[in-house]
Amino acid sequence: MGVINTTPDSFSDGGRFDTTDKAFEHAQRLISEGADLIDIGGESTRPGSQPVALEEELDRTIPLIRAIREISDIPISIDTNKSEVMRAAVAAGASIINSVWALRLDDSLSVAAELDVPVCLMHMQGTPATMQQNPAYQDVVAEVKDFLAARIAAAVDAGIDIEKIIIDPGFGFGKTIEHNLLLLKSLAEFRELGVRVLAGLSRKKMIGTILDKPADQRLYGSLSLAVMAAMLGADILRVHDVGPTADAIAMVRALGKVA
Ligand code: 8Y4
């Protein structure tokens, strides 16, 4: 899964068209590098980030989804927590909902069920604004697993087909570096919940902390974590660097093909 950020500060200081245009070019690049799906988000969920207004989020994502749909059949996931954005994105051609709130906000669970598309349910402790202030767990793996089991049950109850559910431990979302490492080490356990597992580790702070490097120098650290996650059974990797990750994962796959 290749990541496209549509927040203006991450791409340009120009207007809306400029931002959408650059995001579209980036999408074309990710597709050419071998992405199997593309994640589009219009609301920053970085630590400390503030919510974005509905109209702004729609403006950032919907024209981009339409533009990608005109050139490719690649599945598009919409990273949003607003049911209005879910509806508009699916109408525009998105086919997966990525919810860092695990569909806990407003009517998002029932709307996702109604839209009848695959959903990614992610664990987060707290809210994006405050989650990194004091992350605390008794047993991070057990608690994240219990949370995801409960959200799978809620989604199935709401009418979402179990085959359409993807879970994600939510690396960096209300977790210290030690919590993140414990979750990664135990990633294989999440498969016991019986649905596909997504891991988002690319360029994250844990890499920066361990390597003492800024976000633009975290490629090798990201590739190392992508290989580990793949070997531990992750089905989908959410990454910024699609081409390099595709090579790294092709090597993991080769290992899986020999006795
Ligand atoms: C540099 C670049 C440093 C990006 C940090 C970041 C996940 C996610 C995000 C994830 C799922 C991010 C929307 C955070 N992470 N969705 N979204 N899983 N399902 N930070 O791990 O990429 S945004």
Short mmCIF file of N, CA, C and O and ligand atoms in Angstrom, two decimals, residues 1 3 39 45-47 79 98-100 120 122 168 170-171 173 198-205 215 218 238 240, ligand 1:
data_model
loop_
_atom_site.label_atom_id
_atom_site.label_comp_id
_atom_site.label_asym_id
_atom_site.label_seq_id
_atom_site.Cartn_x
_atom_site.Cartn_y
_atom_site.Cartn_z
N MET A 1 0.85 -1.18 0.00
CA MET A 1 0.00 0.00 0.00
C MET A 1 0.89 1.24 0.00
O MET A 1 1.65 1.45 0.93
N VAL A 3 1.50 5.24 0.16
CA VAL A 3 0.87 6.37 0.86
C VAL A 3 0.93 7.65 0.03
O VAL A 3 2.00 8.03 -0.44
N ASP A 39 -3.19 4.51 -0.61
CA ASP A 39 -3.94 5.07 0.52
C ASP A 39 -3.92 6.59 0.41
O ASP A 39 -2.86 7.20 0.35
N THR A 45 -2.99 12.72 10.55
CA THR A 45 -3.19 12.00 11.80
C THR A 45 -1.87 11.92 12.56
O THR A 45 -1.69 11.09 13.42
N ARG A 46 -0.94 12.79 12.20
CA ARG A 46 0.33 12.81 12.91
C ARG A 46 0.13 13.24 14.36
O ARG A 46 -0.81 13.98 14.66
N PRO A 47 1.06 12.81 15.24
CA PRO A 47 0.96 13.23 16.64
C PRO A 47 0.84 14.75 16.76
O PRO A 47 1.58 15.48 16.11
N ASP A 79 -8.27 7.11 3.69
CA ASP A 79 -7.91 7.25 5.09
C ASP A 79 -8.74 8.40 5.65
O ASP A 79 -8.43 9.57 5.44
N ASN A 98 -9.86 3.11 5.31
CA ASN A 98 -8.79 2.99 6.30
C ASN A 98 -9.14 3.88 7.48
O ASN A 98 -9.13 5.10 7.35
N SER A 99 -9.46 3.27 8.62
CA SER A 99 -9.91 4.06 9.77
C SER A 99 -8.96 3.94 10.95
O SER A 99 -8.92 2.91 11.64
N VAL A 100 -8.21 5.00 11.21
CA VAL A 100 -7.31 4.98 12.38
C VAL A 100 -8.11 4.98 13.69
O VAL A 100 -7.57 4.69 14.75
N CYS A 120 -10.10 -1.19 7.10
CA CYS A 120 -8.95 -1.43 7.96
C CYS A 120 -9.25 -0.80 9.32
O CYS A 120 -9.50 0.40 9.41
N MET A 122 -7.81 0.14 12.82
CA MET A 122 -6.50 0.36 13.46
C MET A 122 -6.64 0.67 14.95
O MET A 122 -7.58 1.35 15.35
N ASP A 168 -4.94 -3.70 12.25
CA ASP A 168 -3.66 -2.98 12.23
C ASP A 168 -3.35 -2.57 13.67
O ASP A 168 -4.17 -1.89 14.30
N GLY A 170 -1.46 -0.32 14.69
CA GLY A 170 -1.34 1.13 14.80
C GLY A 170 0.00 1.60 15.37
O GLY A 170 0.04 2.31 16.39
N PHE A 171 1.07 1.24 14.70
CA PHE A 171 2.40 1.65 15.17
C PHE A 171 2.48 3.17 15.28
O PHE A 171 2.11 3.89 14.36
N PHE A 173 0.75 5.12 17.22
CA PHE A 173 -0.49 5.80 17.64
C PHE A 173 -0.77 5.54 19.12
O PHE A 173 -1.53 4.64 19.48
N LEU A 198 -2.49 -5.53 8.57
CA LEU A 198 -1.76 -4.44 7.90
C LEU A 198 -0.77 -3.85 8.90
O LEU A 198 -1.07 -3.72 10.09
N ALA A 199 0.43 -3.50 8.42
CA ALA A 199 1.42 -2.85 9.28
C ALA A 199 1.90 -1.56 8.63
O ALA A 199 2.29 -1.56 7.46
N GLY A 200 1.87 -0.48 9.38
CA GLY A 200 2.35 0.82 8.91
C GLY A 200 3.54 1.25 9.76
O GLY A 200 3.38 1.73 10.87
N LEU A 201 4.73 1.05 9.22
CA LEU A 201 5.96 1.35 9.96
C LEU A 201 6.82 2.39 9.24
O LEU A 201 7.69 3.02 9.84
N SER A 202 6.54 2.56 7.95
CA SER A 202 7.36 3.38 7.06
C SER A 202 7.67 4.78 7.60
O SER A 202 6.75 5.54 7.94
N ARG A 203 8.94 5.09 7.69
CA ARG A 203 9.46 6.42 8.08
C ARG A 203 9.04 6.88 9.47
O ARG A 203 9.22 8.06 9.82
N LYS A 204 8.49 6.00 10.27
CA LYS A 204 7.95 6.48 11.55
C LYS A 204 9.04 6.81 12.57
O LYS A 204 10.19 6.41 12.45
N LYS A 205 8.59 7.54 13.59
CA LYS A 205 9.47 8.08 14.62
C LYS A 205 10.35 7.02 15.29
O LYS A 205 11.49 7.29 15.64
N ALA A 215 12.96 12.19 8.97
CA ALA A 215 12.04 11.38 8.16
C ALA A 215 12.58 11.09 6.76
O ALA A 215 12.31 10.02 6.20
N ARG A 218 15.10 7.76 6.45
CA ARG A 218 14.67 6.55 7.15
C ARG A 218 14.36 5.39 6.20
O ARG A 218 13.68 4.44 6.59
N ARG A 238 1.89 -0.63 4.69
CA ARG A 238 1.62 0.76 4.30
C ARG A 238 2.96 1.48 4.25
O ARG A 238 3.58 1.65 5.30
N HIS A 240 5.82 4.47 2.21
CA HIS A 240 6.05 5.63 1.37
C HIS A 240 6.89 5.27 0.14
O HIS A 240 6.71 5.84 -0.92
C1 8Y4 B 1 7.01 10.23 8.58
C2 8Y4 B 1 5.99 10.01 7.70
C3 8Y4 B 1 6.78 9.99 9.91
C4 8Y4 B 1 4.75 9.56 8.15
C5 8Y4 B 1 5.55 9.58 10.37
C6 8Y4 B 1 4.52 9.35 9.48
C7 8Y4 B 1 -1.03 4.49 9.67
C8 8Y4 B 1 -2.21 4.86 9.02
C9 8Y4 B 1 -0.95 6.60 9.30
C10 8Y4 B 1 -0.85 3.13 10.05
C11 8Y4 B 1 -3.01 2.71 9.05
C12 8Y4 B 1 2.33 8.27 9.40
C13 8Y4 B 1 -3.18 6.99 8.15
C14 8Y4 B 1 1.09 8.26 10.22
N1 8Y4 B 1 -0.26 5.59 9.83
N2 8Y4 B 1 -3.19 3.99 8.70
N3 8Y4 B 1 -2.15 6.19 8.80
N4 8Y4 B 1 -1.87 2.28 9.71
N5 8Y4 B 1 -3.95 1.80 8.77
N6 8Y4 B 1 3.31 8.97 10.00
O1 8Y4 B 1 0.13 2.72 10.65
O2 8Y4 B 1 2.42 7.74 8.33
S1 8Y4 B 1 -0.43 8.28 9.27
#
